[in-house]
Short mmCIF file of C-alpha atoms in Angstrom, two decimals:
data_model
loop_
_atom_site.label_atom_id
_atom_site.label_comp_id
_atom_site.label_asym_id
_atom_site.label_seq_id
_atom_site.Cartn_x
_atom_site.Cartn_y
_atom_site.Cartn_z
CA MET J 23 20.12 33.03 -36.81
CA GLY J 24 19.19 35.36 -33.95
CA PHE J 25 16.34 34.71 -31.54
CA GLN J 26 14.07 37.33 -33.13
CA GLN J 27 14.83 36.02 -36.63
CA LEU J 28 14.02 32.49 -35.49
CA SER J 29 10.63 33.57 -34.16
CA GLN J 30 9.86 35.37 -37.43
CA ALA J 31 10.66 32.23 -39.42
CA ILE J 32 8.32 30.22 -37.20
CA ALA J 33 5.54 32.76 -37.63
CA PHE J 34 6.02 32.64 -41.42
CA ASP J 35 5.51 28.88 -41.47
CA THR J 36 2.38 29.21 -39.36
CA GLU J 37 0.81 31.83 -41.61
CA SER J 38 1.56 29.87 -44.82
CA GLN J 39 0.05 26.72 -43.26
CA GLU J 40 2.88 24.61 -44.64
CA PRO J 41 3.46 21.18 -42.96
CA VAL J 42 5.80 21.57 -40.01
CA ALA J 43 8.22 18.76 -39.07
CA PRO J 44 7.75 17.24 -35.60
CA SER J 45 11.21 18.41 -34.59
CA ARG J 46 10.01 22.01 -34.97
CA MET J 47 6.87 21.70 -32.88
CA GLY J 48 8.78 23.08 -29.92
CA MET J 49 9.64 26.16 -32.00
CA LEU J 50 5.98 26.75 -32.80
CA ALA J 51 5.17 26.54 -29.10
CA LEU J 52 7.98 29.02 -28.54
CA ALA J 53 6.45 31.46 -31.01
CA ALA J 54 3.04 31.11 -29.39
CA SER J 55 4.57 31.88 -26.01
CA MET J 56 6.30 34.93 -27.49
CA ARG J 57 2.97 36.29 -28.66
CA SER J 58 1.62 35.79 -25.12
CA GLY J 59 4.05 38.37 -23.81
CA LEU J 60 6.87 36.37 -22.20
CA SER J 61 10.30 37.94 -22.22
CA ALA J 62 12.92 36.72 -24.68
CA ASP J 63 15.05 35.33 -21.82
CA ALA J 64 12.12 33.32 -20.45
CA LEU J 65 11.37 31.98 -23.91
CA ARG J 66 14.95 30.88 -24.38
CA TYR J 67 14.84 28.86 -21.15
CA HIS J 68 11.47 27.34 -22.01
CA PHE J 69 12.75 26.37 -25.44
CA LEU J 70 15.87 24.76 -23.92
CA ALA J 71 13.76 22.81 -21.40
CA GLU J 72 11.66 21.39 -24.24
CA GLN J 73 14.73 20.05 -26.04
CA LEU J 74 16.29 18.21 -23.10
CA SER J 75 15.76 14.48 -22.56
CA GLU J 76 15.45 15.13 -18.81
CA VAL J 77 12.20 16.48 -17.41
CA VAL J 78 12.73 20.09 -16.29
CA PHE J 79 10.38 21.27 -13.55
CA HIS J 80 9.67 24.30 -11.39
CA LEU J 81 7.97 24.33 -7.99
CA ASP J 82 6.44 27.33 -6.27
CA GLY J 83 7.00 28.09 -2.60
CA LEU J 84 4.35 25.51 -1.64
CA GLY J 85 5.96 22.70 -3.63
CA ASN J 86 3.35 22.76 -6.42
CA LEU J 87 4.37 22.14 -10.02
CA THR J 88 4.23 25.32 -12.09
CA PHE J 89 6.27 24.13 -15.08
CA LEU J 90 7.03 20.71 -16.59
CA GLY J 91 9.03 19.88 -19.68
CA PRO J 92 7.14 17.90 -22.38
CA THR J 93 9.27 14.79 -21.79
CA TRP J 94 7.19 14.31 -18.63
CA THR J 95 4.49 12.68 -20.77
CA SER J 96 6.87 10.22 -22.47
CA LEU J 97 8.31 9.32 -19.05
CA THR J 98 5.09 8.84 -17.11
CA GLY J 99 2.34 8.55 -19.71
CA LEU J 100 0.53 11.43 -17.93
CA ALA J 101 -0.43 14.70 -19.61
CA VAL J 102 1.43 17.79 -18.41
CA GLU J 103 -1.77 19.84 -18.12
CA ASP J 104 -3.28 17.23 -15.78
CA VAL J 105 -0.36 17.51 -13.36
CA LEU J 106 0.41 21.22 -13.24
CA GLY J 107 -0.70 22.83 -10.01
CA GLN J 108 -0.35 19.63 -8.00
CA PRO J 109 2.37 18.99 -5.37
CA LEU J 110 5.39 17.14 -6.73
CA VAL J 111 5.34 14.77 -3.75
CA GLU J 112 1.92 13.51 -4.86
CA MET J 113 3.55 12.27 -8.08
CA VAL J 114 6.09 10.23 -6.06
CA TYR J 115 5.67 6.60 -5.01
CA PRO J 116 4.15 6.62 -1.47
CA GLU J 117 7.14 4.95 0.21
CA ASP J 118 9.48 7.65 -1.15
CA ARG J 119 7.34 10.68 -0.27
CA PRO J 120 8.66 11.33 3.28
CA ARG J 121 12.25 11.69 2.05
CA VAL J 122 11.26 14.02 -0.81
CA ARG J 123 9.05 16.16 1.43
CA ALA J 124 11.80 16.49 4.05
CA LEU J 125 14.41 17.54 1.47
CA LEU J 126 12.09 20.06 -0.21
CA ASP J 127 11.30 21.54 3.20
CA ALA J 128 15.03 21.84 3.85
CA ILE J 129 15.45 23.83 0.63
CA ALA J 130 12.46 26.05 1.44
CA ALA J 131 13.94 26.75 4.89
CA ARG J 132 17.34 27.47 3.30
CA VAL J 133 18.93 24.68 5.32
CA GLN J 134 20.45 23.34 2.10
CA ALA J 135 20.65 24.62 -1.44
CA SER J 136 20.28 21.42 -3.45
CA PHE J 137 20.02 17.64 -3.33
CA ARG J 138 19.98 14.54 -5.55
CA LEU J 139 17.79 11.55 -4.81
CA GLU J 140 16.81 8.39 -6.67
CA LEU J 141 13.13 7.57 -6.28
CA ARG J 142 10.07 6.13 -8.00
CA LEU J 143 7.47 8.19 -9.85
CA LEU J 144 3.89 7.14 -10.29
CA ALA J 145 3.27 6.43 -14.00
CA SER J 146 0.50 5.00 -16.12
CA GLY J 147 2.48 1.81 -16.80
CA GLY J 148 3.75 1.32 -13.24
CA PRO J 149 6.45 3.05 -11.15
CA ARG J 150 9.42 4.55 -13.01
CA TRP J 151 12.81 5.08 -11.36
CA VAL J 152 14.22 8.59 -11.75
CA GLU J 153 17.04 10.68 -10.34
CA LEU J 154 15.60 13.87 -8.88
CA ALA J 155 18.00 16.82 -8.88
CA ALA J 156 16.55 19.85 -7.07
CA HIS J 157 18.05 23.32 -6.55
CA SER J 158 16.89 26.38 -4.67
CA SER J 159 15.71 29.15 -7.02
CA PRO J 160 17.88 32.28 -7.10
CA THR J 161 14.74 34.35 -6.42
CA GLY J 162 15.04 33.46 -2.74
CA GLN J 163 11.31 32.87 -2.39
CA GLY J 164 11.43 29.16 -1.61
CA GLU J 165 10.94 28.12 -5.22
CA VAL J 166 12.69 25.02 -6.56
CA LEU J 167 14.13 24.28 -9.99
CA GLY J 168 15.18 20.79 -10.97
CA THR J 169 15.29 17.85 -13.36
CA LEU J 170 14.02 14.27 -13.43
CA THR J 171 16.26 11.77 -15.23
CA ASP J 172 14.89 8.34 -16.14
CA THR J 173 17.05 5.62 -14.53
CA THR J 174 14.69 2.66 -14.95
CA GLU J 175 16.74 0.86 -17.59
CA ARG J 176 19.96 1.48 -15.68
CA ARG J 177 18.51 -0.11 -12.54
CA GLN J 178 17.19 -3.07 -14.54
CA LEU J 179 20.63 -3.52 -16.10
CA GLN J 180 22.30 -3.37 -12.69
CA ALA J 181 19.89 -5.99 -11.35
CA ARG J 182 20.62 -8.30 -14.27
CA LEU J 183 24.37 -7.80 -13.93
CA GLN J 184 24.13 -8.71 -10.24
CA GLN J 185 22.08 -11.77 -11.11
CA SER J 186 24.58 -12.77 -13.81
CA ASP J 187 27.44 -12.32 -11.36
CA ARG J 188 25.73 -14.57 -8.80
CA LEU J 189 25.08 -17.20 -11.45
CA ALA J 190 28.67 -17.00 -12.69
CA THR J 191 29.93 -17.53 -9.14
CA LEU J 192 27.54 -20.43 -8.67
CA GLY J 193 28.67 -21.89 -11.99
CA MET J 194 32.27 -21.97 -10.77
CA LEU J 195 31.23 -23.74 -7.57
CA VAL J 196 28.82 -26.28 -9.10
CA PRO J 197 31.47 -28.76 -10.36
CA GLY J 198 32.95 -28.98 -6.85
CA PHE J 199 29.51 -29.37 -5.26
CA ALA J 200 28.59 -32.05 -7.75
CA HIS J 201 31.79 -33.99 -7.09
CA GLU J 202 31.32 -33.83 -3.32
CA MET J 203 27.69 -34.98 -3.62
CA ASN J 204 28.42 -37.71 -6.16
CA ASN J 205 30.82 -39.68 -3.96
CA PRO J 206 28.46 -40.32 -0.99
CA LEU J 207 25.63 -40.89 -3.45
CA ALA J 208 27.61 -43.68 -5.10
CA PHE J 209 28.06 -45.36 -1.67
CA MET J 210 24.32 -45.05 -1.01
CA LEU J 211 23.36 -46.67 -4.31
CA ALA J 212 25.85 -49.49 -3.85
CA ASN J 213 24.61 -50.26 -0.32
CA LEU J 214 20.97 -50.09 -1.39
CA ASP J 215 21.65 -52.59 -4.17
CA TYR J 216 23.32 -54.86 -1.59
CA LEU J 217 20.35 -54.60 0.79
CA LEU J 218 17.84 -55.32 -1.95
CA SER J 219 19.76 -58.39 -3.13
CA SER J 220 20.26 -59.64 0.46
CA MET J 221 16.58 -59.51 1.36
CA GLY J 222 16.01 -62.77 -0.45
CA ASP J 223 18.31 -64.52 2.03
CA ILE J 224 16.10 -63.61 5.00
CA ALA J 225 12.76 -64.19 3.27
CA GLY J 226 12.38 -67.56 5.03
CA SER J 227 12.90 -66.17 8.56
CA ALA J 228 10.54 -63.16 8.29
CA PRO J 229 6.88 -62.81 7.38
CA ALA J 230 6.33 -62.26 3.67
CA PRO J 231 4.45 -58.95 4.18
CA GLN J 232 7.36 -57.61 6.25
CA VAL J 233 9.87 -58.52 3.54
CA ALA J 234 7.65 -56.86 0.92
CA GLU J 235 7.56 -53.63 2.96
CA TRP J 236 11.33 -53.68 3.33
CA ARG J 237 11.76 -54.14 -0.41
CA GLU J 238 9.31 -51.31 -1.16
CA ALA J 239 10.99 -48.91 1.26
CA ALA J 240 14.49 -49.70 -0.02
CA GLY J 241 13.26 -49.40 -3.61
CA GLU J 242 11.82 -45.94 -2.97
CA VAL J 243 15.08 -44.80 -1.39
CA ARG J 244 17.01 -46.14 -4.35
CA GLU J 245 14.66 -44.37 -6.79
CA GLY J 246 15.24 -41.08 -4.97
CA ALA J 247 19.01 -41.59 -4.98
CA GLU J 248 18.91 -42.32 -8.71
CA ARG J 249 17.01 -39.08 -9.33
CA LEU J 250 19.66 -37.20 -7.37
CA ARG J 251 22.35 -38.85 -9.46
CA GLN J 252 20.66 -37.68 -12.65
CA ILE J 253 20.27 -34.11 -11.35
CA ILE J 254 23.93 -33.99 -10.39
CA GLY J 255 24.78 -35.23 -13.88
CA HIS J 256 22.77 -32.38 -15.38
CA LEU J 257 24.60 -29.84 -13.22
CA ARG J 258 27.99 -31.22 -14.15
CA SER J 259 27.07 -31.08 -17.84
CA PHE J 260 26.74 -27.28 -17.64
CA ARG J 261 30.49 -26.94 -17.89
CA GLY J 262 31.51 -25.50 -21.26
CA GLU J 263 32.42 -27.89 -24.02
CA SER J 264 33.88 -27.46 -27.48
CA GLY J 265 32.90 -29.01 -30.79
CA HIS J 266 29.61 -29.17 -32.62
CA GLY J 267 26.81 -31.78 -32.71
CA PRO J 268 25.11 -33.72 -33.78
CA VAL J 269 22.64 -33.05 -30.96
CA ASP J 270 19.40 -34.92 -30.32
CA VAL J 271 16.91 -32.13 -29.56
CA ASN J 272 14.35 -34.53 -28.08
CA THR J 273 16.85 -35.88 -25.56
CA LEU J 274 17.93 -32.34 -24.72
CA LEU J 275 14.31 -31.29 -24.14
CA ASP J 276 13.83 -34.28 -21.82
CA THR J 277 16.79 -33.05 -19.76
CA VAL J 278 15.39 -29.51 -19.69
CA GLY J 279 11.99 -30.86 -18.64
CA GLN J 280 13.56 -32.65 -15.68
CA MET J 281 15.43 -29.52 -14.62
CA VAL J 282 12.32 -27.29 -14.58
CA GLY J 283 10.13 -30.02 -13.08
CA SER J 284 10.17 -28.70 -9.51
CA THR J 285 9.30 -25.15 -10.66
CA LEU J 286 6.54 -26.37 -12.96
CA ARG J 287 4.98 -28.72 -10.42
CA SER J 288 2.98 -25.95 -8.69
CA ARG J 289 2.00 -24.26 -11.95
CA GLY J 290 0.95 -26.89 -14.47
CA ARG J 291 1.95 -30.03 -16.32
CA LEU J 292 4.55 -30.82 -18.96
CA VAL J 293 3.39 -32.34 -22.26
CA ARG J 294 5.83 -33.81 -24.81
CA ASP J 295 4.84 -33.97 -28.46
CA TYR J 296 7.93 -35.07 -30.36
CA GLY J 297 7.57 -35.52 -34.10
CA ALA J 298 11.11 -34.88 -35.32
CA ARG J 299 13.69 -37.66 -35.14
CA ALA J 300 16.52 -35.77 -36.85
CA LEU J 301 19.67 -34.38 -35.26
CA VAL J 302 20.82 -30.76 -35.33
CA ALA J 303 24.28 -29.25 -35.46
CA GLY J 304 25.49 -27.25 -32.49
CA THR J 305 27.27 -27.29 -29.15
CA GLU J 306 25.19 -29.33 -26.72
CA SER J 307 25.87 -27.07 -23.72
CA ALA J 308 24.98 -23.89 -25.64
CA LEU J 309 21.77 -25.35 -27.06
CA ARG J 310 20.84 -26.71 -23.63
CA GLN J 311 21.25 -23.25 -22.12
CA ALA J 312 19.11 -21.67 -24.84
CA LEU J 313 16.29 -24.22 -24.44
CA LEU J 314 16.48 -24.09 -20.63
CA ASN J 315 16.22 -20.28 -20.66
CA LEU J 316 13.26 -20.47 -23.03
CA VAL J 317 11.35 -23.23 -21.21
CA LEU J 318 11.98 -21.71 -17.77
CA HIS J 319 10.76 -18.33 -19.04
CA VAL J 320 7.56 -20.01 -20.24
CA VAL J 321 7.11 -21.93 -16.97
CA LEU J 322 7.42 -18.73 -14.93
CA SER J 323 4.70 -17.09 -17.04
CA LEU J 324 2.14 -19.51 -15.59
CA PRO J 325 0.38 -18.53 -12.34
CA ASP J 326 1.98 -20.07 -9.26
CA ASN J 327 -0.18 -22.26 -7.00
CA GLY J 328 -3.04 -22.14 -9.49
CA ASP J 329 -5.00 -24.96 -11.11
CA THR J 330 -2.27 -27.31 -12.30
CA GLU J 331 -4.75 -29.19 -14.48
CA GLU J 332 -5.73 -26.01 -16.28
CA HIS J 333 -2.25 -24.99 -17.39
CA GLU J 334 0.43 -26.79 -19.36
CA VAL J 335 3.75 -26.32 -21.11
CA ARG J 336 3.86 -28.27 -24.36
CA LEU J 337 7.18 -29.15 -26.02
CA VAL J 338 6.79 -29.87 -29.73
CA THR J 339 9.38 -30.96 -32.29
CA ARG J 340 8.82 -31.44 -36.02
CA GLU J 341 10.58 -31.18 -39.35
CA ASP J 342 9.63 -28.35 -41.69
CA GLY J 343 10.48 -30.24 -44.91
CA GLU J 344 13.20 -27.72 -45.78
CA GLY J 345 16.10 -29.18 -43.83
CA HIS J 346 15.22 -27.74 -40.45
CA VAL J 347 14.02 -29.03 -37.10
CA VAL J 348 11.38 -26.82 -35.48
CA VAL J 349 11.09 -26.71 -31.69
CA GLU J 350 7.94 -25.11 -30.33
CA VAL J 351 7.29 -24.23 -26.69
CA HIS J 352 3.58 -23.59 -26.03
CA ASP J 353 2.06 -22.30 -22.80
CA THR J 354 -1.44 -21.54 -21.55
CA GLY J 355 -0.37 -18.44 -19.64
CA PRO J 356 -1.74 -14.90 -19.78
CA GLY J 357 -0.04 -14.10 -23.09
CA ILE J 358 2.06 -11.08 -24.05
CA PRO J 359 0.40 -7.74 -24.94
CA PRO J 360 0.91 -6.75 -28.62
CA GLU J 361 2.87 -3.62 -27.70
CA GLN J 362 5.42 -5.75 -25.80
CA LEU J 363 5.96 -8.43 -28.46
CA PRO J 364 8.59 -6.44 -30.44
CA HIS J 365 10.66 -6.10 -27.24
CA VAL J 366 10.59 -9.71 -25.99
CA PHE J 367 14.15 -10.50 -27.11
CA GLU J 368 15.67 -7.22 -25.91
CA PRO J 369 18.30 -7.55 -23.14
CA LEU J 370 16.29 -5.68 -20.49
CA TYR J 371 12.89 -7.13 -21.27
CA THR J 372 11.00 -8.86 -18.49
CA GLU J 373 7.30 -9.41 -17.86
CA ARG J 374 7.89 -9.86 -14.13
CA GLU J 375 9.48 -6.76 -12.64
CA ALA J 376 9.52 -8.19 -9.12
CA LYS J 377 10.85 -11.59 -10.16
CA PRO J 378 12.84 -11.25 -13.37
CA GLY J 379 13.19 -14.48 -15.29
CA PRO J 380 15.79 -15.76 -17.77
CA THR J 381 16.96 -13.32 -20.41
CA LEU J 382 15.53 -14.29 -23.79
CA SER J 383 18.13 -12.16 -25.59
CA VAL J 384 20.72 -14.78 -24.56
CA CYS J 385 18.50 -17.51 -25.99
CA ARG J 386 18.11 -15.59 -29.26
CA ASP J 387 21.86 -14.97 -29.58
CA ILE J 388 22.69 -18.66 -29.02
CA VAL J 389 20.10 -19.82 -31.55
CA ARG J 390 21.40 -17.36 -34.13
CA SER J 391 24.98 -18.48 -33.52
CA LEU J 392 23.88 -22.03 -34.38
CA GLY J 393 22.44 -20.88 -37.70
CA GLY J 394 18.85 -20.87 -36.47
CA SER J 395 16.10 -18.39 -35.73
CA ILE J 396 13.52 -17.78 -33.01
CA THR J 397 10.11 -16.10 -33.20
CA VAL J 398 7.17 -15.57 -30.86
CA THR J 399 3.40 -15.31 -31.29
CA SER J 400 0.93 -14.64 -28.51
CA LEU J 401 -2.72 -13.95 -27.73
CA VAL J 402 -3.58 -12.18 -24.49
CA GLY J 403 -5.53 -14.57 -22.29
CA ARG J 404 -4.78 -17.55 -24.54
CA GLY J 405 -1.04 -18.18 -24.24
CA THR J 406 2.23 -17.86 -26.11
CA VAL J 407 4.19 -19.93 -28.63
CA PHE J 408 7.97 -19.62 -29.04
CA ARG J 409 9.27 -21.23 -32.23
CA VAL J 410 12.96 -22.17 -32.66
CA THR J 411 14.15 -23.31 -36.10
CA LEU J 412 17.52 -25.12 -36.33
CA PRO J 413 19.35 -26.64 -39.31
CA MET J 414 19.39 -30.47 -39.39
CA VAL J 415 22.54 -32.52 -39.71
CA SER J 416 22.62 -33.84 -43.27
#
């Protein structure tokens, strides 16, 4: 179909007032532009710009936006008509503006013909990363043509890959660290036990209060050493293991609670509400990772250095009467907005752009591999509940 024939077909649909599919809205806009007197070549380029996933833009000699593709709105949440006529640099994150302004000036002065730059755009939902590709217009009047390509997800993926790589490296080093720490710790515990048992021999030659202080001090040191021994044991247990259950979920949650204790201490308190006494099938290390990811994600949702008496993380276990153990993780955090709930278990989802937490998609995949399921409910301002359902061992 030729260009003129296409415009006639569009006009026919408009006159008959038949429903027009969303995919043809751009064609209707094209026909409207044709009636306004634009040339066929200009209409072709406008139509092409409307079909691209990138945002096509045009700047006049002063750097003001004179054309924007409709994907601008889906990228930024801002209406095209509200932005046209404004300088492009005003749409850029303040820290990135000097670089953009300098490069646009270089094009206007014909020092260079084009450039590519990754930067942040101001958007209704927060800054969006884009790749700006700008080219000098062939008119030679200092105008600029270019595209904006959304790179936000790519940057998030790169950040998570880097984080995963660091964790993988750390995971390879942990067994060696744990071994090196465990040996001197064993000497410390043995010597502390010796000192505590020997204090009775000198009780007669020293004042009773002095002996009591010695015992208390040595006991506190031994308690701290024992806690270190337990933490080292948890780290060593993160090595992969084969075979399936049975696994005691309550015991596993106790371990997870100890591991997130230092992070939770400045945010709230941990409450245990165990009702289930059944075992579940699964690999202990995999289930531990899933529960740790989930609980740590919940802990990080609480405000740091806030009122620790106001906030809590509650670990609940119960049986559902249908052969499953249900693990619930409750928090009193800010909650998750309804529009974000469907995306919680997606690989790139995070509520904390600056400080990304554990990936819940990994948690979901592990739970599914064990024959279970995971769901989430939330009320903004009231908190969130994650619910994991796992098959019991018969």
